[in-house]
Coordinates of N, CA and C in Angstrom, one line a residue:
M608 N 129.4 104.9 100.0 CA 128.6 105.1 101.2 C 128.1 106.6 101.2
A609 N 126.8 106.8 101.3 CA 126.3 108.1 101.4 C 126.5 108.7 102.7
I610 N 127.0 109.9 102.7 CA 127.2 110.6 104.0 C 126.3 111.9 104.0
R611 N 126.3 112.6 102.9 CA 125.5 113.8 102.9 C 124.0 113.5 102.8
K612 N 123.3 114.3 103.5 CA 121.8 114.2 103.6 C 121.2 114.3 102.2
S613 N 121.7 115.2 101.4 CA 121.1 115.4 100.0 C 121.4 114.1 99.1
T614 N 122.5 113.5 99.3 CA 122.8 112.3 98.6 C 121.8 111.2 99.0
M615 N 121.6 111.0 100.3 CA 120.7 110.0 100.7 C 119.3 110.2 100.2
Q616 N 118.9 111.5 100.3 CA 117.5 111.8 99.8 C 117.4 111.6 98.3
E617 N 118.4 111.8 97.6 CA 118.4 111.6 96.1 C 118.3 110.1 95.8
Q618 N 119.0 109.3 96.6 CA 118.9 107.8 96.4 C 117.6 107.3 96.8
V619 N 116.9 107.8 97.8 CA 115.6 107.4 98.1 C 114.6 107.8 97.0
A620 N 114.8 109.0 96.5 CA 113.9 109.5 95.4 C 114.1 108.6 94.2
Q621 N 115.3 108.1 93.9 CA 115.5 107.2 92.8 C 114.8 105.8 93.1
A622 N 114.8 105.4 94.3 CA 114.2 104.1 94.7 C 112.7 104.2 94.5
I623 N 112.1 105.4 94.9 CA 110.7 105.6 94.7 C 110.3 105.7 93.3
A624 N 111.1 106.3 92.5 CA 110.9 106.4 91.0 C 110.8 105.1 90.4
Q625 N 111.7 104.1 90.8 CA 111.7 102.8 90.3 C 110.4 102.0 90.6
I626 N 109.8 102.3 91.8 CA 108.6 101.6 92.2 C 107.4 102.3 91.5
N627 N 107.3 103.6 91.6 CA 106.2 104.3 91.0 C 106.7 105.6 90.4
P628 N 106.9 105.6 89.1 CA 107.5 106.7 88.4 C 106.6 108.0 88.4
S629 N 105.3 107.8 88.6 CA 104.4 109.0 88.6 C 104.4 109.7 90.0
D630 N 105.0 109.1 91.0 CA 105.0 109.7 92.4 C 106.2 110.6 92.6
R631 N 106.1 111.6 93.5 CA 107.2 112.5 93.7 C 107.4 112.6 95.2
P632 N 108.6 112.4 95.7 CA 108.9 112.6 97.2 C 108.7 114.1 97.6
I633 N 108.2 114.3 98.8 CA 108.0 115.6 99.3 C 109.1 115.8 100.4
V634 N 109.2 114.9 101.3 CA 110.2 115.0 102.4 C 110.6 113.6 102.9
T635 N 111.9 113.4 103.2 CA 112.4 112.1 103.6 C 113.3 112.3 104.8
F636 N 113.2 111.4 105.8 CA 114.1 111.4 106.9 C 114.6 110.0 107.2
H637 N 115.7 109.9 107.9 CA 116.3 108.6 108.3 C 115.9 108.4 109.8
T638 N 115.6 107.1 110.1 CA 115.2 106.8 111.5 C 115.8 105.5 111.9
I639 N 115.8 105.3 113.3 CA 116.2 104.1 113.9 C 115.1 103.7 114.8
T640 N 114.7 102.4 114.8 CA 113.7 101.9 115.6 C 114.2 101.5 117.0
G641 N 113.3 101.1 117.9 CA 113.7 100.6 119.2 C 113.6 101.7 120.3
P642 N 114.0 101.3 121.5 CA 113.9 102.2 122.6 C 114.8 103.5 122.3
S643 N 114.9 104.3 123.3 CA 115.7 105.5 123.2 C 117.1 105.1 122.7
P644 N 117.7 105.9 121.8 CA 119.1 105.6 121.4 C 120.1 105.7 122.5
W645 N 119.8 106.5 123.5 CA 120.6 106.6 124.7 C 120.7 105.3 125.4
L646 N 119.6 104.6 125.5 CA 119.5 103.3 126.2 C 120.2 102.3 125.3
T647 N 119.9 102.3 124.0 CA 120.5 101.3 123.1 C 122.0 101.4 123.2
N648 N 122.6 102.6 123.2 CA 124.0 102.8 123.2 C 124.6 102.4 124.6
A649 N 123.8 102.6 125.7 CA 124.3 102.2 127.0 C 124.4 100.6 127.1
I650 N 123.4 99.9 126.5 CA 123.4 98.5 126.5 C 124.6 97.9 125.7
G651 N 124.8 98.5 124.5 CA 126.0 98.2 123.7 C 125.6 97.4 122.5
V652 N 126.6 96.6 122.0 CA 126.5 95.9 120.7 C 125.3 95.0 120.6
I653 N 124.9 94.3 121.7 CA 123.8 93.4 121.7 C 122.5 94.1 121.3
A654 N 122.3 95.3 121.9 CA 121.1 96.1 121.6 C 121.0 96.5 120.1
Q655 N 122.2 96.7 119.5 CA 122.2 97.1 118.0 C 121.6 96.0 117.1
A656 N 121.6 94.7 117.6 CA 121.1 93.7 116.8 C 119.5 93.8 116.7
F657 N 118.9 94.5 117.6 CA 117.5 94.6 117.6 C 116.9 95.8 117.0
V658 N 117.7 96.8 116.6 CA 117.2 98.0 116.0 C 117.2 97.8 114.5
K659 N 116.3 98.6 113.8 CA 116.2 98.6 112.4 C 116.3 100.0 111.9
Y660 N 116.9 100.2 110.7 CA 117.1 101.5 110.1 C 116.2 101.7 108.9
Y661 N 115.5 102.8 108.9 CA 114.6 103.1 107.8 C 114.8 104.5 107.2
F662 N 114.4 104.6 105.9 CA 114.1 105.9 105.4 C 112.6 106.0 105.3
V663 N 112.1 107.1 105.8 CA 110.6 107.3 105.8 C 110.3 108.5 104.9
T664 N 109.5 108.4 103.9 CA 109.3 109.4 102.9 C 107.8 109.7 102.8
V665 N 107.4 110.9 102.8 CA 106.0 111.2 102.4 C 106.1 111.7 100.9
T666 N 105.3 111.1 100.1 CA 105.2 111.5 98.7 C 103.9 112.1 98.4
E667 N 103.6 112.4 97.2 CA 102.3 113.0 96.8 C 101.2 112.0 97.0
Q668 N 101.5 110.7 97.0 CA 100.5 109.7 97.1 C 100.5 108.8 98.3
A669 N 101.7 108.7 99.0 CA 101.8 107.7 100.0 C 102.9 108.1 101.1
V670 N 102.9 107.3 102.1 CA 104.0 107.3 103.1 C 104.8 106.0 102.8
V671 N 106.1 106.2 102.5 CA 106.9 105.0 102.1 C 108.0 104.7 103.1
F672 N 108.1 103.5 103.4 CA 109.2 103.0 104.3 C 110.2 102.1 103.5
H673 N 111.5 102.5 103.5 CA 112.5 101.7 102.9 C 113.5 101.3 104.0
K674 N 113.9 100.0 104.0 CA 115.0 99.7 104.9 C 116.2 100.4 104.5
A675 N 117.0 100.8 105.4 CA 118.3 101.5 105.2 C 119.4 100.7 105.6
G676 N 120.5 100.7 104.8 CA 121.7 99.9 105.1 C 122.3 100.4 106.4
R677 N 122.7 99.5 107.2 CA 123.4 99.9 108.5 C 124.7 100.6 108.2
M678 N 125.5 100.1 107.3 CA 126.8 100.6 107.0 C 126.8 101.6 105.9
T679 N 126.0 101.4 104.9 CA 126.0 102.3 103.7 C 125.0 103.4 103.7
A680 N 124.0 103.4 104.6 CA 123.0 104.4 104.6 C 122.3 104.6 103.2
R681 N 122.2 103.5 102.5 CA 121.5 103.5 101.2 C 120.1 102.9 101.4
P682 N 119.1 103.3 100.6 CA 117.8 102.7 100.7 C 117.9 101.3 100.1
K683 N 117.2 100.3 100.8 CA 117.2 99.0 100.3 C 115.8 98.6 99.9
E684 N 115.3 97.5 100.3 CA 114.0 97.1 99.9 C 112.8 97.9 100.5
L685 N 111.7 97.9 99.8 CA 110.5 98.6 100.2 C 109.9 97.8 101.4
V686 N 109.6 98.4 102.5 CA 108.9 97.8 103.6 C 107.4 98.0 103.6
A687 N 107.0 99.2 103.3 CA 105.6 99.5 103.3 C 105.3 100.8 102.5
A688 N 104.2 100.8 101.8 CA 103.7 102.1 101.2 C 102.3 102.2 101.6
I689 N 102.0 103.2 102.4 CA 100.7 103.4 103.0 C 100.1 104.7 102.3
P690 N 98.8 104.6 101.8 CA 98.2 105.8 101.2 C 98.2 106.9 102.2
R691 N 98.4 108.2 101.8 CA 98.5 109.3 102.7 C 97.3 109.5 103.5
Q692 N 96.1 109.3 102.9 CA 94.9 109.5 103.7 C 94.7 108.5 104.8
E693 N 95.4 107.3 104.8 CA 95.4 106.4 105.8 C 96.5 106.6 106.9
A694 N 97.6 107.2 106.4 CA 98.8 107.4 107.3 C 98.5 108.3 108.4
A695 N 97.7 109.3 108.3 CA 97.5 110.3 109.4 C 97.1 109.6 110.6
G696 N 96.2 108.6 110.6 CA 95.7 107.9 111.7 C 96.7 107.0 112.3
L697 N 97.8 106.7 111.7 CA 98.8 105.8 112.1 C 100.0 106.4 112.9
V698 N 100.0 107.7 112.9 CA 101.1 108.5 113.6 C 100.6 108.8 115.0
S699 N 101.4 108.6 116.0 CA 101.1 109.0 117.4 C 102.3 109.4 118.2
D700 N 102.1 110.0 119.3 CA 103.2 110.3 120.3 C 104.4 110.9 119.7
V701 N 104.2 112.0 119.0 CA 105.3 112.8 118.4 C 106.0 113.6 119.5
R702 N 107.3 113.4 119.6 CA 108.1 114.1 120.6 C 109.3 114.8 120.0
R703 N 109.4 116.1 120.1 CA 110.5 116.8 119.5 C 111.5 117.2 120.6
N704 N 112.7 116.6 120.6 CA 113.6 116.8 121.6 C 114.9 117.4 121.0
V705 N 115.9 117.8 121.9 CA 117.1 118.5 121.5 C 117.9 117.6 120.6
L706 N 118.2 116.4 121.0 CA 119.1 115.5 120.2 C 118.4 114.4 119.5
W707 N 117.5 113.7 120.1 CA 116.7 112.6 119.5 C 115.2 112.9 119.7
S708 N 114.6 113.1 118.5 CA 113.1 113.2 118.5 C 112.5 111.8 118.3
S709 N 111.3 111.7 118.5 CA 110.7 110.3 118.2 C 109.2 110.5 117.9
L710 N 108.7 109.4 117.3 CA 107.2 109.3 117.0 C 106.9 107.8 117.0
R711 N 105.7 107.5 117.0 CA 105.3 106.1 116.9 C 104.4 106.0 115.6
F712 N 104.7 104.9 114.9 CA 104.0 104.7 113.6 C 103.5 103.3 113.6
Q713 N 102.2 103.0 113.3 CA 101.7 101.7 113.2 C 102.0 101.1 111.8
L714 N 103.0 100.3 111.7 CA 103.4 99.7 110.5 C 102.5 98.5 110.2
P715 N 102.1 98.2 109.0 CA 101.2 97.1 108.7 C 101.9 95.8 109.2
G716 N 101.1 94.9 109.8 CA 101.5 93.6 110.2 C 102.2 93.6 111.6
E717 N 102.4 94.8 112.2 CA 103.0 94.9 113.5 C 101.9 95.0 114.6
P718 N 102.1 94.3 115.7 CA 101.1 94.3 116.7 C 100.9 95.6 117.4
K719 N 101.9 96.4 117.5 CA 101.8 97.7 118.2 C 102.6 98.7 117.4
P720 N 102.4 100.0 117.6 CA 103.2 101.1 116.9 C 104.7 100.9 117.1
T721 N 105.4 101.2 116.1 CA 106.9 101.1 116.1 C 107.4 102.5 116.5
R722 N 108.3 102.6 117.5 CA 108.9 103.8 117.8 C 110.0 104.1 116.8
L723 N 109.9 105.3 116.2 CA 110.9 105.8 115.2 C 111.7 107.0 115.9
N724 N 113.0 106.8 116.1 CA 113.9 107.8 116.6 C 114.6 108.5 115.5
V725 N 114.5 109.9 115.6 CA 115.1 110.7 114.6 C 116.1 111.6 115.2
A726 N 117.4 111.5 114.6 CA 118.5 112.3 115.1 C 118.3 113.8 114.8
R727 N 118.9 114.6 115.5 CA 118.9 116.1 115.3 C 119.2 116.5 113.9
Y728 N 120.1 115.7 113.2 CA 120.6 116.0 111.9 C 119.4 116.0 110.9
W729 N 118.3 115.2 111.2 CA 117.1 115.0 110.4 C 115.9 115.8 110.9
R730 N 116.1 116.6 112.0 CA 114.9 117.2 112.6 C 114.2 118.1 111.7
A731 N 114.8 118.9 110.9 CA 114.1 119.8 110.0 C 113.2 119.0 109.1
E732 N 113.6 117.8 108.6 CA 112.8 117.0 107.7 C 111.6 116.5 108.5
L733 N 111.9 116.1 109.8 CA 110.8 115.6 110.6 C 109.7 116.7 110.8
D734 N 110.2 118.0 111.0 CA 109.3 119.1 111.2 C 108.4 119.4 110.0
Q735 N 108.9 118.9 108.8 CA 108.1 119.1 107.6 C 107.2 117.8 107.4
W736 N 107.7 116.6 107.7 CA 107.1 115.4 107.5 C 105.8 115.3 108.3
V737 N 105.8 115.6 109.6 CA 104.7 115.4 110.5 C 103.5 116.2 110.0
P738 N 103.6 117.5 109.7 CA 102.5 118.3 109.2 C 102.0 117.8 107.8
A739 N 102.9 117.3 107.0 CA 102.5 116.8 105.7 C 101.7 115.5 105.8
V740 N 101.9 114.7 106.8 CA 101.2 113.5 107.0 C 99.9 113.7 107.9
T741 N 100.1 114.4 109.0 CA 99.0 114.5 110.0 C 98.1 115.8 109.8
G742 N 98.7 116.8 109.2 CA 98.0 118.1 109.1 C 98.2 119.0 110.3
Q743 N 99.0 118.5 111.3 CA 99.2 119.2 112.5 C 100.7 119.5 112.7
A744 N 101.1 120.7 113.2 CA 102.4 121.0 113.5 C 102.9 120.3 114.7
I745 N 104.2 120.1 114.8 CA 104.8 119.5 116.0 C 104.9 120.6 117.1
A746 N 104.5 120.2 118.3 CA 104.6 121.1 119.5 C 106.1 121.1 119.9
A747 N 106.7 122.2 120.0 CA 108.1 122.3 120.4 C 108.3 121.9 121.8

């Protein structure tokens, strides 16, 4: 089980290299979908069945989503790879907060943008990821 951020990022980089050896990850963060994690925790175990865990990476060529294991925090199958020039228009409602930041991303095949919740532990990566994808800094 990966616990250290650097270990998780290395595992994601290896998964990307298997898919496209010529691409290089720039920044990766771990995210949880669904409503606010505060609300999800308040509802309890039932709410956990409806959230999904992802690793989101911006590479030199694309924005890549991998499913993340709930218990192992390892990257699993590829969910989507969106060319970088298309990805900027798919990001909206970026909110940087003290403990849980969030943004919305329109994943292919989804009827509406998916809310991605990012824990404080990954906020520095989010602060790098948003400008790399959108070209705009996050408002504090």
